[in-house]
Coordinates of C-alpha atoms and ligand atoms in Angstrom, one line a residue:
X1 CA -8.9 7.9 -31.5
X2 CA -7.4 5.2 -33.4
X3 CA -4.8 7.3 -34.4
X4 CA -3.9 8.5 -31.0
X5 CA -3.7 5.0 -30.1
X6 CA -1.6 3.7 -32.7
X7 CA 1.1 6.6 -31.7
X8 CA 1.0 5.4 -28.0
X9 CA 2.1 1.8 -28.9
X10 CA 4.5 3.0 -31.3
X11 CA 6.0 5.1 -28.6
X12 CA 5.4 1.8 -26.1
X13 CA 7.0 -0.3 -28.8
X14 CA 10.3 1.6 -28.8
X15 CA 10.3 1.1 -25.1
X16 CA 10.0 -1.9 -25.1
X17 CA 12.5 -2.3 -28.0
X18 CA 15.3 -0.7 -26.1
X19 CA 14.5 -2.9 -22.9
X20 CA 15.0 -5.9 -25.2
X21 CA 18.4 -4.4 -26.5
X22 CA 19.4 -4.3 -22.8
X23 CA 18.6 -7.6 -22.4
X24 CA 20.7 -9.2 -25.1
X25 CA 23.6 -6.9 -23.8
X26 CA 23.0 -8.7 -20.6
X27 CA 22.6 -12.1 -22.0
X28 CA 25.6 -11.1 -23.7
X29 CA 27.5 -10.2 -20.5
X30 CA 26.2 -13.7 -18.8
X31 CA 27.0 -16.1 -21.2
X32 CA 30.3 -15.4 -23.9
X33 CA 31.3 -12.0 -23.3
X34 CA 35.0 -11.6 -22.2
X35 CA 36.2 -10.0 -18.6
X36 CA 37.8 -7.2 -20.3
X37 CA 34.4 -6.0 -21.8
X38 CA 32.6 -5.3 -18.4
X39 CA 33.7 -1.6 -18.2
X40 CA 32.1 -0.6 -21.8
X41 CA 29.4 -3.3 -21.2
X42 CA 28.0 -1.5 -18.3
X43 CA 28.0 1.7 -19.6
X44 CA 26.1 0.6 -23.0
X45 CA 23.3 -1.2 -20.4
X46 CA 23.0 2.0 -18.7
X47 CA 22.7 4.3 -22.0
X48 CA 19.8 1.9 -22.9
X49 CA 18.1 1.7 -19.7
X50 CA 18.1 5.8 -19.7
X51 CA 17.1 5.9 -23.2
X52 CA 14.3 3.7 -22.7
X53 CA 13.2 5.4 -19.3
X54 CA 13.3 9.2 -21.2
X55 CA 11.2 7.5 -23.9
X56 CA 8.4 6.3 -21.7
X57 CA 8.5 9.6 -19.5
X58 CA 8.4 11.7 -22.5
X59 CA 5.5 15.0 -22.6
X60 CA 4.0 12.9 -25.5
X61 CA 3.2 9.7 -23.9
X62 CA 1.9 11.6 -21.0
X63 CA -0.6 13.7 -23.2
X64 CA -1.7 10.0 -25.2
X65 CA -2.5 8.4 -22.3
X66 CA -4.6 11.6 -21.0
X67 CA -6.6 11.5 -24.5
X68 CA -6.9 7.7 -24.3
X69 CA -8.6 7.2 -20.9
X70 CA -12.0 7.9 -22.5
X71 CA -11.6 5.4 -24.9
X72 CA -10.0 2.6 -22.2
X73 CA -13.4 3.0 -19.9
X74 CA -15.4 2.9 -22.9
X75 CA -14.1 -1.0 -23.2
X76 CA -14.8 -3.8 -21.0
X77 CA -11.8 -3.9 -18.3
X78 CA -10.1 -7.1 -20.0
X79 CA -10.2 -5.7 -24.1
X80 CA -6.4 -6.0 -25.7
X81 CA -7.1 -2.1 -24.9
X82 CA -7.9 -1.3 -21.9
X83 CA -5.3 -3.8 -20.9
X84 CA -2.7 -2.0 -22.6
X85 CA -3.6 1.2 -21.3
X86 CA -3.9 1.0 -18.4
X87 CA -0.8 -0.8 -17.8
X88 CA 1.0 1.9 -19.8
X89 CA -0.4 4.3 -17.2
X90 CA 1.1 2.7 -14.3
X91 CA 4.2 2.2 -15.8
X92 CA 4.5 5.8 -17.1
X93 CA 2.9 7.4 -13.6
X94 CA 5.6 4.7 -11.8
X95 CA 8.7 6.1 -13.9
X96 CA 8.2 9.9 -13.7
X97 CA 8.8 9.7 -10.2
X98 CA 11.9 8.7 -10.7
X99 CA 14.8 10.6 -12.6
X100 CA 16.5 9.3 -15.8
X101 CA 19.8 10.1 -14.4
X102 CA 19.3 8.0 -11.5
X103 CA 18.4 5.4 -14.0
X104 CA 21.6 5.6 -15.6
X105 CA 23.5 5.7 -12.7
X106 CA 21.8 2.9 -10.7
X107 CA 22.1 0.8 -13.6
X108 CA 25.7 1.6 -14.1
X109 CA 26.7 0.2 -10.4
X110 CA 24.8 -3.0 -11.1
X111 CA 26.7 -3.9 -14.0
X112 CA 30.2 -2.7 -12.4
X113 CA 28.7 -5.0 -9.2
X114 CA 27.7 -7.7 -11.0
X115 CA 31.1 -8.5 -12.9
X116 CA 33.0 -7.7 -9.2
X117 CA 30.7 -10.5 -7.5
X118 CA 31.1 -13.0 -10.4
X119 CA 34.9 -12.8 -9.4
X120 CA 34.4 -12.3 -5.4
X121 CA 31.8 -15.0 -5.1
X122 CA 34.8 -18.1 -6.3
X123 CA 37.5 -15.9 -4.2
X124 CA 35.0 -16.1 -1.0
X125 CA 35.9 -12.7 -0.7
X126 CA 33.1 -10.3 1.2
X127 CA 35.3 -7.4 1.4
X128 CA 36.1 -6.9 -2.5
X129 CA 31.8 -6.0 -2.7
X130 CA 31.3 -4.4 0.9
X131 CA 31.3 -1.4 -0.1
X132 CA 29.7 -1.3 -3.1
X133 CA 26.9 -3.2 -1.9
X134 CA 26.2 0.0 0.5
X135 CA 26.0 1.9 -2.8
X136 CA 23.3 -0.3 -3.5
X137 CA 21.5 -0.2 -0.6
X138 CA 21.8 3.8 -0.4
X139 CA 20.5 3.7 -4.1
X140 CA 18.0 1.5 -3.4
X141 CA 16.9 3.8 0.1
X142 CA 16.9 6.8 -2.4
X143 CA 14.9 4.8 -5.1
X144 CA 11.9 4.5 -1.9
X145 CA 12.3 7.9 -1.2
X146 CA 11.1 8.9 -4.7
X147 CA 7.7 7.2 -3.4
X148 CA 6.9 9.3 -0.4
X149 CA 3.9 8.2 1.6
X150 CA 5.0 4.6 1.9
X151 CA 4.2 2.3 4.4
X152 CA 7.5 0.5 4.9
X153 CA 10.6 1.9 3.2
X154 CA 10.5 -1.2 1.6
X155 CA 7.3 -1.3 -0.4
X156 CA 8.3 0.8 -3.5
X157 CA 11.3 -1.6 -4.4
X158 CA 8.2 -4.7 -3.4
X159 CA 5.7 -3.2 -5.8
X160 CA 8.5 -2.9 -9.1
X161 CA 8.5 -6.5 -9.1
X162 CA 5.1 -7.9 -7.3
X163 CA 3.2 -4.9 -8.0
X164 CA 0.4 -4.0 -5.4
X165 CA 2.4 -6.5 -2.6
X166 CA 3.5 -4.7 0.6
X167 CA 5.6 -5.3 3.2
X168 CA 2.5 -6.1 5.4
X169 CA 1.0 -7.9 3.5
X170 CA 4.0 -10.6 2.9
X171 CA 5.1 -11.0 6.4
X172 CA 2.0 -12.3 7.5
X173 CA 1.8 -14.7 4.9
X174 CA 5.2 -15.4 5.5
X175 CA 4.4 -16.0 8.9
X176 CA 1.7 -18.1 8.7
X177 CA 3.3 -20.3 6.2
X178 CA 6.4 -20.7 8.5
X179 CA 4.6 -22.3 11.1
X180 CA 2.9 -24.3 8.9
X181 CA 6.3 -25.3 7.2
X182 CA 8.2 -26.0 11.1
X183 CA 6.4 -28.9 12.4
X184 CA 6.7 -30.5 8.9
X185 CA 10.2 -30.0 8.8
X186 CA 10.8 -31.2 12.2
X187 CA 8.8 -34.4 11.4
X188 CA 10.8 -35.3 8.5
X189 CA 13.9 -35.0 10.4
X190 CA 12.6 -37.2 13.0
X191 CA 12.7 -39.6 10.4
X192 CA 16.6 -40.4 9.6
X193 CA 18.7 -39.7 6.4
X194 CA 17.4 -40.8 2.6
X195 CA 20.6 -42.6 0.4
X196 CA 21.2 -39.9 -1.8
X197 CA 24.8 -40.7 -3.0
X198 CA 24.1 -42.1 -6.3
X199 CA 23.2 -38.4 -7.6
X200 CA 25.9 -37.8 -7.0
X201 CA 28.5 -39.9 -8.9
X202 CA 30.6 -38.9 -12.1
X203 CA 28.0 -37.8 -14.7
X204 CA 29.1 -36.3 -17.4
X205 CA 27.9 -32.8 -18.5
X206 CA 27.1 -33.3 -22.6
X207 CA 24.7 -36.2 -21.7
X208 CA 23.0 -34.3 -18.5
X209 CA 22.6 -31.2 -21.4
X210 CA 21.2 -34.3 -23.6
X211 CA 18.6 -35.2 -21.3
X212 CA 17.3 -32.1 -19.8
X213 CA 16.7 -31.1 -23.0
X214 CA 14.7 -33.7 -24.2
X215 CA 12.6 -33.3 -21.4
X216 CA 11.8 -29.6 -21.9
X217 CA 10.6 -30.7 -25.8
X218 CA 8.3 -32.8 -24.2
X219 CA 7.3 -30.1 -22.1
X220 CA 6.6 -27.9 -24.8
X221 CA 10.1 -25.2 -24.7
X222 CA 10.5 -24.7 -28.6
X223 CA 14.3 -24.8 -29.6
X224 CA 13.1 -22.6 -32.6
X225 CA 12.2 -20.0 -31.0
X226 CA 14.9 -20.0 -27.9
X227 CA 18.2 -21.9 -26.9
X228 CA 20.1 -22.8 -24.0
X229 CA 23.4 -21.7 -22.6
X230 CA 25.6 -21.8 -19.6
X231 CA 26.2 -19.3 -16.9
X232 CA 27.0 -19.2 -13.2
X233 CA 23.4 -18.4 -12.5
X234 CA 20.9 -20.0 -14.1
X235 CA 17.8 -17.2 -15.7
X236 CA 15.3 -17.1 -18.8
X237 CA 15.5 -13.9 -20.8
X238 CA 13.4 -12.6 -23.8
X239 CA 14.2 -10.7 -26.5
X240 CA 10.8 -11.0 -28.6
X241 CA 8.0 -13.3 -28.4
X242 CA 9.9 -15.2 -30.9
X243 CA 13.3 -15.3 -28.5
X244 CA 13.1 -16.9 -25.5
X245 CA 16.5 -18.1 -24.0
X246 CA 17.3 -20.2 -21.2
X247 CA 20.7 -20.4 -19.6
X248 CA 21.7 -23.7 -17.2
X249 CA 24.9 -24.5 -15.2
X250 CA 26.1 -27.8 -14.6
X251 CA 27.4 -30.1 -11.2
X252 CA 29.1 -33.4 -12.5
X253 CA 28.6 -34.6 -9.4
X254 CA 25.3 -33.3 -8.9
X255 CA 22.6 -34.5 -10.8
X256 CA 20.0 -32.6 -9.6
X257 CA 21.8 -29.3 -9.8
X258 CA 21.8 -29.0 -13.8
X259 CA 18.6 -31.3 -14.4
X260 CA 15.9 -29.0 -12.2
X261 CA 17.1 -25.5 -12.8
X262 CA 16.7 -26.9 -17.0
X263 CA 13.1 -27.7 -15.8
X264 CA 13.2 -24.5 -14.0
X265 CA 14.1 -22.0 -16.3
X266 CA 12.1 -23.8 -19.2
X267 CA 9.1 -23.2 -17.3
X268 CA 9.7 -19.4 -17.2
X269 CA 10.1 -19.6 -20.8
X270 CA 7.2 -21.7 -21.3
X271 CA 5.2 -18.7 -19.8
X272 CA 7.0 -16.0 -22.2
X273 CA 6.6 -18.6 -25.5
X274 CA 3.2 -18.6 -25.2
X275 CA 1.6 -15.2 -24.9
X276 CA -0.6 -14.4 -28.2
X277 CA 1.2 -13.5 -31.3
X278 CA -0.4 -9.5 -31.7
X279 CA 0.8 -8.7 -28.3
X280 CA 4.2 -8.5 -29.6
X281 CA 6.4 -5.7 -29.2
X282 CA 3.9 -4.2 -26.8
X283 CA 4.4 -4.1 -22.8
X284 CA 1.8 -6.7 -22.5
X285 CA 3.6 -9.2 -23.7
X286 CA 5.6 -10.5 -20.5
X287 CA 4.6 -11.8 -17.3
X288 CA 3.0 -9.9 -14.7
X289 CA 5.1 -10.0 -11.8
X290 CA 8.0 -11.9 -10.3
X291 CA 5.4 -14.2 -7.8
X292 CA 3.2 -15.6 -10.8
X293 CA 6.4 -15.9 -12.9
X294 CA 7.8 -17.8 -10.3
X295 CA 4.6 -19.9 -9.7
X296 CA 5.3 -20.8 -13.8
X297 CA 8.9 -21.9 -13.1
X298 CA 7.9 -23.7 -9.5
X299 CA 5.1 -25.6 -11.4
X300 CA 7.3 -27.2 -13.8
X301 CA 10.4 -27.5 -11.7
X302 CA 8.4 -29.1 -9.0
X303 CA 4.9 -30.1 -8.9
X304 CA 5.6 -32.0 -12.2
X305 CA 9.2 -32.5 -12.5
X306 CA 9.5 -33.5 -9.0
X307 CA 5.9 -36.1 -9.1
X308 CA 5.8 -39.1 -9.1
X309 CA 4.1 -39.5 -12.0
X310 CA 6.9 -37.6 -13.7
X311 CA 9.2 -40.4 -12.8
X312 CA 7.2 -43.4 -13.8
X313 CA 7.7 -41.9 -17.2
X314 CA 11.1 -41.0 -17.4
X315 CA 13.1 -42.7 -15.2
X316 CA 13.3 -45.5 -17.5
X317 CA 14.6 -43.3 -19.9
X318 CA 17.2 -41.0 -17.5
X319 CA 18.9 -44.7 -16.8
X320 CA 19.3 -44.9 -20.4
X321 CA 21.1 -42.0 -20.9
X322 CA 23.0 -43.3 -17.5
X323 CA 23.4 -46.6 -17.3
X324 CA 26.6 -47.3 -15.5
X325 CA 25.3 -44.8 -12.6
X326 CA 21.6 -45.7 -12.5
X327 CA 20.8 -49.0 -13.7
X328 CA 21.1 -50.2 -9.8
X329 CA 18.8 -47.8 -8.5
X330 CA 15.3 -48.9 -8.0
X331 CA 12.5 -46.0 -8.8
X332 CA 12.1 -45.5 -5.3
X333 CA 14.9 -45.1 -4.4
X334 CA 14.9 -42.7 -6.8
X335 CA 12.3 -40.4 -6.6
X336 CA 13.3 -40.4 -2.4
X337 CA 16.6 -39.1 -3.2
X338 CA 15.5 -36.1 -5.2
X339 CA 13.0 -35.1 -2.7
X340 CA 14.9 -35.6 0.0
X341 CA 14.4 -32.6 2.9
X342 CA 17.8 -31.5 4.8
X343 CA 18.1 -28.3 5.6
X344 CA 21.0 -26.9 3.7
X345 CA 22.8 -24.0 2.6
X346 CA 22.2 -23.0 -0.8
X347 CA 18.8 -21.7 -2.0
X348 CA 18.5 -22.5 -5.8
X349 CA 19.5 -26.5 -4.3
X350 CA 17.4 -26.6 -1.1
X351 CA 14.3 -29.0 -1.1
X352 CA 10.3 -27.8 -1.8
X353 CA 9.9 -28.0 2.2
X354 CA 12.9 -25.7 3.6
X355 CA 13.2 -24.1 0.5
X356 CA 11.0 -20.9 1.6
X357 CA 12.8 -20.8 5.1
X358 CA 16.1 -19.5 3.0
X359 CA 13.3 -17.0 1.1
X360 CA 12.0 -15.7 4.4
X361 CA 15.7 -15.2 5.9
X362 CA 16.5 -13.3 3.2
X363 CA 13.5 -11.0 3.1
X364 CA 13.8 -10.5 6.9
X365 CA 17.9 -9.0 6.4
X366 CA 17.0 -7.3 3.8
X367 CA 14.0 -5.0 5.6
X368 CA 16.5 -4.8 8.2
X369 CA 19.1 -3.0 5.9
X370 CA 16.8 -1.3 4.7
X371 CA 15.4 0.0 8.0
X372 CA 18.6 0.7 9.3
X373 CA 18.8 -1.4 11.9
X374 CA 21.4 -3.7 10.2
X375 CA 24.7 -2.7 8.9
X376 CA 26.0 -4.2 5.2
X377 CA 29.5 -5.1 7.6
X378 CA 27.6 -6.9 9.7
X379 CA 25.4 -8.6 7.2
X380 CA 28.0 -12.0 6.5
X381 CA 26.8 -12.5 10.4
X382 CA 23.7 -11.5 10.4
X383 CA 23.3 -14.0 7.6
X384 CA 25.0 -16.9 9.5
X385 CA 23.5 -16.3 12.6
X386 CA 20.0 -16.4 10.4
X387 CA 21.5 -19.8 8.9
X388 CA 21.9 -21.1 12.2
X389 CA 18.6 -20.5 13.7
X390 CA 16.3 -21.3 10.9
X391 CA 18.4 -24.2 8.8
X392 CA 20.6 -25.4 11.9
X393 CA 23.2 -25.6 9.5
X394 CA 26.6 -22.8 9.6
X395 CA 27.7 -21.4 6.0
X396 CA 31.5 -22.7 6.2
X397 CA 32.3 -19.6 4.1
X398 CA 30.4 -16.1 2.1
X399 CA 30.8 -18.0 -0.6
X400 CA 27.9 -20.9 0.6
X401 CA 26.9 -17.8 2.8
X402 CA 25.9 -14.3 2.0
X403 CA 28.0 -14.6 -1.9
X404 CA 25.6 -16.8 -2.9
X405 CA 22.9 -15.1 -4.6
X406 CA 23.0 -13.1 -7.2
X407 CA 20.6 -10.7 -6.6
X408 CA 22.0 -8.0 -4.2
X409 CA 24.9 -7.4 -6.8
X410 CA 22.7 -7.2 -9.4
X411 CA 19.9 -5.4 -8.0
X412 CA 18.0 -3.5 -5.1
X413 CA 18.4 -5.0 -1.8
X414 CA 14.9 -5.0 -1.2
X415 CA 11.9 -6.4 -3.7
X416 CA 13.7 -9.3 -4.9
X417 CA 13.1 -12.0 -3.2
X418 CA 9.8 -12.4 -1.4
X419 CA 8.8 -13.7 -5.4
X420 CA 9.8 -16.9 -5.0
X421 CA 7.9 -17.4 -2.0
X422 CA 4.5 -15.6 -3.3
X423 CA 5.5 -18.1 -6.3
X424 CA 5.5 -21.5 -4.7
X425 CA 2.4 -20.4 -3.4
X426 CA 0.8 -19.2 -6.3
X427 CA 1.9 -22.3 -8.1
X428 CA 0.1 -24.8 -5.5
X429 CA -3.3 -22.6 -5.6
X430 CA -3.1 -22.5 -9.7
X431 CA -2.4 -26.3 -9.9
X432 CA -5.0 -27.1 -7.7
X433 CA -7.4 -25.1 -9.6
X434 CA -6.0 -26.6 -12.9
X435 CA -6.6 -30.2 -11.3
X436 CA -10.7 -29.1 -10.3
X437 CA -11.1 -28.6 -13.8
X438 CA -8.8 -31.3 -15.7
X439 CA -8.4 -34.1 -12.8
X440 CA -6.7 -36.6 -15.4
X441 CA -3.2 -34.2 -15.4
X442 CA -1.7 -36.3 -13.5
X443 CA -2.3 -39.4 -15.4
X444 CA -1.1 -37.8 -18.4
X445 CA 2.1 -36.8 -16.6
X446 CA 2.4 -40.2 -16.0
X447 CA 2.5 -41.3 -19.5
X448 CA 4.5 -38.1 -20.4
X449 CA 1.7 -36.1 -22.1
X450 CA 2.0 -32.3 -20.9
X451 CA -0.3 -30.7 -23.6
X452 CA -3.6 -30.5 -20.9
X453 CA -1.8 -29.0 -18.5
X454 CA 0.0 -26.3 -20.8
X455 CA -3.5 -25.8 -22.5
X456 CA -5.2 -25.0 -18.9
X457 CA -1.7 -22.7 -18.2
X458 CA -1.9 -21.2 -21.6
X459 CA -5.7 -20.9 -21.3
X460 CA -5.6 -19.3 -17.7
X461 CA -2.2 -17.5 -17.1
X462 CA 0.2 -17.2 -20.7
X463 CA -2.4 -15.8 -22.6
X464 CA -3.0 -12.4 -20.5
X465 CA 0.6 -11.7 -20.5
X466 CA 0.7 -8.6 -18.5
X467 CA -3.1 -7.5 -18.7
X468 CA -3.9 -8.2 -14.9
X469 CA -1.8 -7.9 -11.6
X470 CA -0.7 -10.8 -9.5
X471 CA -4.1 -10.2 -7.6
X472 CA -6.5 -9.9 -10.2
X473 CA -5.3 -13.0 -11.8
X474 CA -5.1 -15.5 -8.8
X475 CA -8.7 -14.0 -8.3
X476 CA -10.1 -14.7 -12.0
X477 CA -8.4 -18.2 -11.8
X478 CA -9.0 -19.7 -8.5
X479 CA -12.0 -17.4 -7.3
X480 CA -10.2 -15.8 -4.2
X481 CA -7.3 -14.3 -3.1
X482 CA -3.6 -15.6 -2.2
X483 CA -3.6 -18.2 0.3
X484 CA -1.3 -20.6 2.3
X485 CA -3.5 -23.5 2.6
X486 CA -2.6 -25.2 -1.1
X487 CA 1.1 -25.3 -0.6
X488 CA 0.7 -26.6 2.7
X489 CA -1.4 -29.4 1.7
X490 CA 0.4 -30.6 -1.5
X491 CA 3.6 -30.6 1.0
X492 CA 1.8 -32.1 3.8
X493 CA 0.1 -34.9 1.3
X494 CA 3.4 -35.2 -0.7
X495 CA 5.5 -35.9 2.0
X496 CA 3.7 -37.8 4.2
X497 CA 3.8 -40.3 1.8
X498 CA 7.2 -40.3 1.0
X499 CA 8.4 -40.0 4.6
X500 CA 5.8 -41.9 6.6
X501 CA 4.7 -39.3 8.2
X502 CA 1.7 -39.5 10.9
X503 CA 0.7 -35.5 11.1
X504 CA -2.3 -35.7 12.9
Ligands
LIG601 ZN1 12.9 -18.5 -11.3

């Protein structure tokens, strides 16, 4: 048996190997690689991503995983074992569905996409992607249809990235957390305008890099095993337990814009750093699905880097590094202005309280496309019109509009976006749960100590890697399922406070 096994993760390993190969292709493409390299670039990505898919779909693997099951319910459901197996099952059982040459191809457009929206997104020109982006949809339609019996056309491209999530199941909790999220919104705007202009003086990009990065030491991101880039779109990507990379852009005139998506993205990598040292190479060593990797990222972006507590402790230091800018602000003033709620039009930017409304739009168009019942020419409108009713606020352009995420040009429409959502509110039920058992955290925030908190994380989430779904986790962690009521009451408790809010 333990020769059978030791041939399945050698044929997992090479999987996983050529994933990783991928990935620093696309790091690659993100970060230094020249315009003219796209075309070759894209067809590399998509040799990998075939090669990898034939390897995991190949008779062997099949026949190893057959011999194996024995074994896996012979050990206790969370063994390094089991784990592995069983994950390798799903994986395998997910990908022979699915042909290797509609691997290659799929992967082929997103490349050739991605490098035509880097270029149509500053041009605010819709019509140079339109058409492609209905190859992706029709891709992404035939990619469901390798799933028959599906609830929604949409499930499938939901369950690659938040496995076991269906279409169901997120719109009502999307529902119920929107009209939670309404009356909160409305209140705050009932309230007037915060100052907000100092972020967004002249401050200079080397010393912005120089401070977000001191900050992600203290939280914990080690510089020795990653490093940090620039790109349009900020993103963490791994190439081995021992190579974690971040990527950041930078606004100037914005502040905020550079500053949180460095907290951001470190607190992906955080997650991927810290995942035990013998899961290496193996598909268990990565997070389990885009909502708790999210919730990871959200955490550290937010709950901590957007606290109070946060503040006390480095704001003395951020006017250090800005003196000319900051040295007139008062703390409050402060810590107001970076959690200021306006509706607005850009996702990554928006505030914690609107911030899932742009989610929810998106998710909505998209199970429209996907349905039929929306058309990709019509989708700049749709978009607007969605911009207008939720946010009150009209995209002036595509660029600020429907240009502005990467995702659809890079991806399936469909599956990638109700994450961020099922994050923030995986992050508020995990911190709440981290709090019950280690209520000082927020003291040692406040004094710029983050080991207790990454211990509890480590402890709870980084050390399973990819050994339990989303559900299982949030079940083992927090003793029930998914639930609304967290994020709704850190919101409700956060920003009464800093709005003078009278909710009840
Ligand atoms: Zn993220």
């Amino acid at each position: 048996m333990e020769d059978k096994l030791q041939q399945l993760k050698q044929h997992l390993m090479e999987v996983e190997d050529l994933e990783r190969t991928s990935n620093v292709l696309a790091w690659d493409q993100a970060t230094y690689m020249p315009p003219g390299g796209n075309a070759a670039r894209a067809r590399q990505m998509a040799l990998m991503d075939r090669l990898a898919h034939e390897k995991l779909t190949s008779a062997p693997v099949g026949k190893l995983l057959d011999e194996l099951q024995p074994y896996a319910e012979s050990l206790p459901y969370d063994a390094d074992d089991a784990s592995l197996i069983r994950l390798a099952r799903r994986h395998f059982e997910r990908a022979i569905k699915v042909p290797a040459a509609f691997i290659a191809r799929q992967a082929e457009h997103h490349a050739m996409l991605y490098d035509l929206w880097a270029r149509a997104r500053p041009a605010n020109d819709f019509a140079a992607v339109q058409p492609h982006l209905q190859t992706s949809l029709d891709l992404s339609r035939q990619y469901a249809d390798y799933f028959p019996g599906y609830a929604h056309i949409a499930d499938p491209l939901i369950d690659r990235n938040d496995e076991g999530m269906r279409t169901e199941t997120v719109r009502a909790i999307f529902a119920d957390l929107r009209a939670a999220l309404m009356p909160l919104v409305q209140a705050i705007q009932a309230k007037g305008p915060v100052e907000t202009r100092f972020l967004r003086q002249h401050y200079p990009e080397a010393v912005q890099w120089q401070f977000g990065r001191a900050v992600i030491e203290y939280y914990g991101y080690d510089f020795a095993r990653g490093r940090q880039d620039k790109t349009h779109h900020p993103f963490m990507i791994k190439f081995s337990g021992d190579d974690v990379r971040i990527t950041t852009r930078f606004d100037e005139h914005d502040l905020g814009d550079g500053l949180f998506s460095t907290l951001h993205e470190a607190g992906h990598a955080l997650y991927e750093q810290n995942m035990p040292p013998h899961f290496e190479g193996l598909p268990l060593n990565t997070g389990t699905s885009a909502g708790i990797h999210e919730s990871q990222s959200r955490l550290w972006e937010n709950i901590v880097g957007r606290s109070r507590g946060f503040w006390d402790f480095f704001y003395p230091n951020l006017q250090a590094y800005f003196p000319d800018q900051l040295n007139g602000v008062p703390m409050e003033a402060f810590y107001a202005a970076i959690n200021e709620v306006k509706p607005s039009l850009i996702r990554v930017d928006a505030d914690e309280v609107t911030y899932n409304l742009h989610v929810m739009l998106r998710f909505d168009l998209e199970l429209q496309l996907l349905e039929g019942t929306l058309e990709i020419k019509d989708l700049p409108e749709a978009w607007n019109a969605r911009y207008e009713s939720d946010l009150g606020v009209t995209p002036p352009d595509d660029r600020d509009g429907v240009l502005q995420d990467v995702h659809w040009y890079t991806e399936t429409v469909g599956g990638n976006f109700q994450g961020y959502t099922l994050g923030n509110l995986f992050s508020a039920q995990f911190y709440e749960a981290a709090l019950a058992t280690y209520p000082e955290i927020p003291g040692e925030i406040a004094v710029g100590k983050f080991g207790l908190l990454r211990y509890w994380l480590t402890n709870n989430i980084y050390r399973h890697g990819s050994k339990f779904t989303a559900d299982e986790l949030v079940q083992r962690v927090t003793g029930g399922p998914l639930r609304v009521a967290p994020l709704v009451n850190y919101l409700r408790e956060k920003y009464s406070a800093l709005y003078d809010l009278d909710l009840n």
